[in-house]
JSON list of C-alpha atoms in Angstrom, two decimals:
[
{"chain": "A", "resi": 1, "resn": "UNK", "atom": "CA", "xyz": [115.42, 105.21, 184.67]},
{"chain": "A", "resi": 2, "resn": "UNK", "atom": "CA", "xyz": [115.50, 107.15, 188.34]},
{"chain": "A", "resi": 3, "resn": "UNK", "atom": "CA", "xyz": [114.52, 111.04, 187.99]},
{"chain": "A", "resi": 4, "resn": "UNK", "atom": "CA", "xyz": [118.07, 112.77, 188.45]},
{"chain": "A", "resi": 5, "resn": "UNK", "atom": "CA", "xyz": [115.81, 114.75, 190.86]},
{"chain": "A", "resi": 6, "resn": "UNK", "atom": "CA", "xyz": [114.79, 112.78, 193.21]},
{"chain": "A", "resi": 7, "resn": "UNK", "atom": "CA", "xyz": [118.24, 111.32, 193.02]},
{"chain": "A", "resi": 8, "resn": "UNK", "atom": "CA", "xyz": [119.65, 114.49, 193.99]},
{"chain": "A", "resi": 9, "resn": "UNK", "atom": "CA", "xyz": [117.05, 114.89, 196.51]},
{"chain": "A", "resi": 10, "resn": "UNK", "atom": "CA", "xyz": [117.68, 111.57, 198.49]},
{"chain": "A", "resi": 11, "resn": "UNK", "atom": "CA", "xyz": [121.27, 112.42, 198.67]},
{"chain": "A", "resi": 12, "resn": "UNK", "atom": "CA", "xyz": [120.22, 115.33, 200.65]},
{"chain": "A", "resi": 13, "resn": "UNK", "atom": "CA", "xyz": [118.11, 113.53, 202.37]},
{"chain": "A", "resi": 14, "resn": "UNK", "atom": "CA", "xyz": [120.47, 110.73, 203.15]},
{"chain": "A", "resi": 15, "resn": "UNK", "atom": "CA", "xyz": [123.76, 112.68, 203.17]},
{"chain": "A", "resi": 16, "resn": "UNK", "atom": "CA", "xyz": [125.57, 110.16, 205.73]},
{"chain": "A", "resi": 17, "resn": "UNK", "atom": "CA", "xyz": [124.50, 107.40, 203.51]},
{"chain": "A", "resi": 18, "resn": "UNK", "atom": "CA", "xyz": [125.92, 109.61, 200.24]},
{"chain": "A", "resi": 19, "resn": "UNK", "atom": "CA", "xyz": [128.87, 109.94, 202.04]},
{"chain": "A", "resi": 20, "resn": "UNK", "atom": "CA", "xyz": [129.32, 106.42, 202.97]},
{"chain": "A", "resi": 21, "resn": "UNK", "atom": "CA", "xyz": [128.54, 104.95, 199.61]},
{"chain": "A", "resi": 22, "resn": "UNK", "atom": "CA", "xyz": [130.30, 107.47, 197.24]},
{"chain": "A", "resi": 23, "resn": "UNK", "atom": "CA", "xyz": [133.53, 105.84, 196.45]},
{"chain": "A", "resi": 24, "resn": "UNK", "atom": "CA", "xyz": [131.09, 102.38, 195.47]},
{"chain": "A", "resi": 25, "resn": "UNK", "atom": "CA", "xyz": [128.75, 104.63, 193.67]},
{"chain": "A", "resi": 26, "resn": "UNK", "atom": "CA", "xyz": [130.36, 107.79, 191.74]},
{"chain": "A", "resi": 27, "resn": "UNK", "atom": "CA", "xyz": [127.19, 108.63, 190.47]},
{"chain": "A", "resi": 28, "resn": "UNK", "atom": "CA", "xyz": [126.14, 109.56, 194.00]},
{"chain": "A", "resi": 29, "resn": "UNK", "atom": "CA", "xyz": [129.09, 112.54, 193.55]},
{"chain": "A", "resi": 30, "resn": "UNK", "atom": "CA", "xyz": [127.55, 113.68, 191.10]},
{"chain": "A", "resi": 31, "resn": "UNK", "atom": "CA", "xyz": [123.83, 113.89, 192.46]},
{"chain": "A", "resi": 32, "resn": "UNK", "atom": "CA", "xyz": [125.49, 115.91, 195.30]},
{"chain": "A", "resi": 33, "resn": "UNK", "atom": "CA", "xyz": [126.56, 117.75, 193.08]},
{"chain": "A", "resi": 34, "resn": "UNK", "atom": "CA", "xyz": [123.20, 119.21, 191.51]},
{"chain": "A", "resi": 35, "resn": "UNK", "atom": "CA", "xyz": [124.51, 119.15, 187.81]},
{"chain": "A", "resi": 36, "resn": "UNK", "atom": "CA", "xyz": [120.96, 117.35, 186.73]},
{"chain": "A", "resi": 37, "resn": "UNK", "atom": "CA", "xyz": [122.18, 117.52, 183.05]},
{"chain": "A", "resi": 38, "resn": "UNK", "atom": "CA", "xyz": [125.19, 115.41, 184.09]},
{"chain": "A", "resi": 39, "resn": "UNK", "atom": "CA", "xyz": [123.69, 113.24, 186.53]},
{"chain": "A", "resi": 40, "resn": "UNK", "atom": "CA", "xyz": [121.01, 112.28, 184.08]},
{"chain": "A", "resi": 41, "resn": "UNK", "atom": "CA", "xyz": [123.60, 111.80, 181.42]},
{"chain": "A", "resi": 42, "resn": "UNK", "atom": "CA", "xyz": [125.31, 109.30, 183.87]},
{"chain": "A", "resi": 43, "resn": "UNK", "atom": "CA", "xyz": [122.98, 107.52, 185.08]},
{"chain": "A", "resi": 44, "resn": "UNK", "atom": "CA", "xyz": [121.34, 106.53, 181.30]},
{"chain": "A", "resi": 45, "resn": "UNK", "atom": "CA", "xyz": [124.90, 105.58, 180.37]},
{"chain": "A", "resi": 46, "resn": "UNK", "atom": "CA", "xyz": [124.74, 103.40, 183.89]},
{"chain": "A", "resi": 47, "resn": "UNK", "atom": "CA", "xyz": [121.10, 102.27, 182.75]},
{"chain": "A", "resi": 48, "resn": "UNK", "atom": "CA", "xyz": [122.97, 101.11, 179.62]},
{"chain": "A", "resi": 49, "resn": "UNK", "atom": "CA", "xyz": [125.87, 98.92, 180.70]},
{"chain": "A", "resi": 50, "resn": "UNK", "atom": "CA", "xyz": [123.68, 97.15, 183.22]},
{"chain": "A", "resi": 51, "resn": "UNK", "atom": "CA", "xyz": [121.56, 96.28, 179.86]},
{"chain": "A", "resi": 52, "resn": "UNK", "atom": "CA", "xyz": [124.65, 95.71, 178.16]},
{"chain": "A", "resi": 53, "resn": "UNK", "atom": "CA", "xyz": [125.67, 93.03, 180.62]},
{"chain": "A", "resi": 54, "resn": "UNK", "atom": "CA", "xyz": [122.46, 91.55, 181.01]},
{"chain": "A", "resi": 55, "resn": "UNK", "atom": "CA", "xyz": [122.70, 90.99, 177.09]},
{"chain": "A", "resi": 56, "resn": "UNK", "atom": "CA", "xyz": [125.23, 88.97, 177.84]},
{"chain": "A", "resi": 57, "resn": "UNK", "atom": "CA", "xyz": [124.33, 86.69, 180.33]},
{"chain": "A", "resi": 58, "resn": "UNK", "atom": "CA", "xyz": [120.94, 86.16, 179.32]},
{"chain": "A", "resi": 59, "resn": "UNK", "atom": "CA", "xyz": [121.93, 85.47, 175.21]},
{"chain": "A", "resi": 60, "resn": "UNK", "atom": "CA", "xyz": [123.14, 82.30, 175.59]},
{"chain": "A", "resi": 61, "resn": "UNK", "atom": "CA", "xyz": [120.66, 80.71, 177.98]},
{"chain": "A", "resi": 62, "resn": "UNK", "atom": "CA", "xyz": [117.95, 82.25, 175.23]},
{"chain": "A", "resi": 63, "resn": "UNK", "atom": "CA", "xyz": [119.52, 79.96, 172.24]},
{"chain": "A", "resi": 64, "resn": "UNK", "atom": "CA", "xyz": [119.58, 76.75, 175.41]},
{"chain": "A", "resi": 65, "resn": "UNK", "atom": "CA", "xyz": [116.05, 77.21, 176.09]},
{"chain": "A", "resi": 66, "resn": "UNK", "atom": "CA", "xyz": [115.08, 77.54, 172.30]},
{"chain": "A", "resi": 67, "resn": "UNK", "atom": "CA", "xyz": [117.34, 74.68, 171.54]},
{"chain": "A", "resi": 68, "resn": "UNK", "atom": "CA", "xyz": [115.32, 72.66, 174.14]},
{"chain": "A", "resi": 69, "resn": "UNK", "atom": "CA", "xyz": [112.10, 74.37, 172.71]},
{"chain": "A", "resi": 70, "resn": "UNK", "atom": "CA", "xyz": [112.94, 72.83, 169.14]},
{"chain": "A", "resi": 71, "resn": "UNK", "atom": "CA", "xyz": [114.25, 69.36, 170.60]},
{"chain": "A", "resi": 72, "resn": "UNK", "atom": "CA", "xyz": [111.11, 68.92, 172.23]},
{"chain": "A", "resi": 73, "resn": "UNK", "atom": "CA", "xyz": [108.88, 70.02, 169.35]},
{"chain": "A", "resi": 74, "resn": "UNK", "atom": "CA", "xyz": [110.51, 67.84, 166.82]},
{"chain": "A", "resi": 75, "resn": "UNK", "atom": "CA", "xyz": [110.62, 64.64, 169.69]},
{"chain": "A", "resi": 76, "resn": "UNK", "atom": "CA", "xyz": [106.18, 65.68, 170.19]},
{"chain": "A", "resi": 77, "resn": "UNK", "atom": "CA", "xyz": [106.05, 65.42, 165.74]},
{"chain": "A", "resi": 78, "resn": "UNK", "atom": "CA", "xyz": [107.87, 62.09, 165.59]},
{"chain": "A", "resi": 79, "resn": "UNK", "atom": "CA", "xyz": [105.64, 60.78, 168.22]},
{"chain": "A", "resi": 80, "resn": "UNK", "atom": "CA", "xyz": [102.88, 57.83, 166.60]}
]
């Protein structure tokens, strides 16, 4: 997970950038902010949904790939 740190810090760095991306990004609000406590708060619960989601996608292409996995190991045990 970023540092809420040195997220706040490249937001001062980059404050055009901040600006430009905020409304896409809300967690870039609250970086400018300097409320680390909040910011780190957000961005684990960001961290979190992105794993959520890729939970999702990835689930069912794990049971294709073991279904292939078994197919293929019990095709190699009937072989002579």
């Amino acid at each position: 997970m970023p540092h809420p740190g040195a997220f706040g810090q490249l937001t001062r760095i980059f404050p055009a950038e901040t600006s430009e991306m905020a409304d896409r990004r809300p967690l870039l609000r609250i970086a400018v902010s300097g409320n680390l406590d909040e910011l780190a708060a957000a961005l684990d619960a960001e961290v979190r949904a992105e794993m959520a989601k890729d939970r999702v996608y990835w689930e069912p292409l794990k049971r294709e790939f073991e279904a292939m996995r078994f197919a293929e190991a019990r095709g190699n045990r009937a072989a002579p």
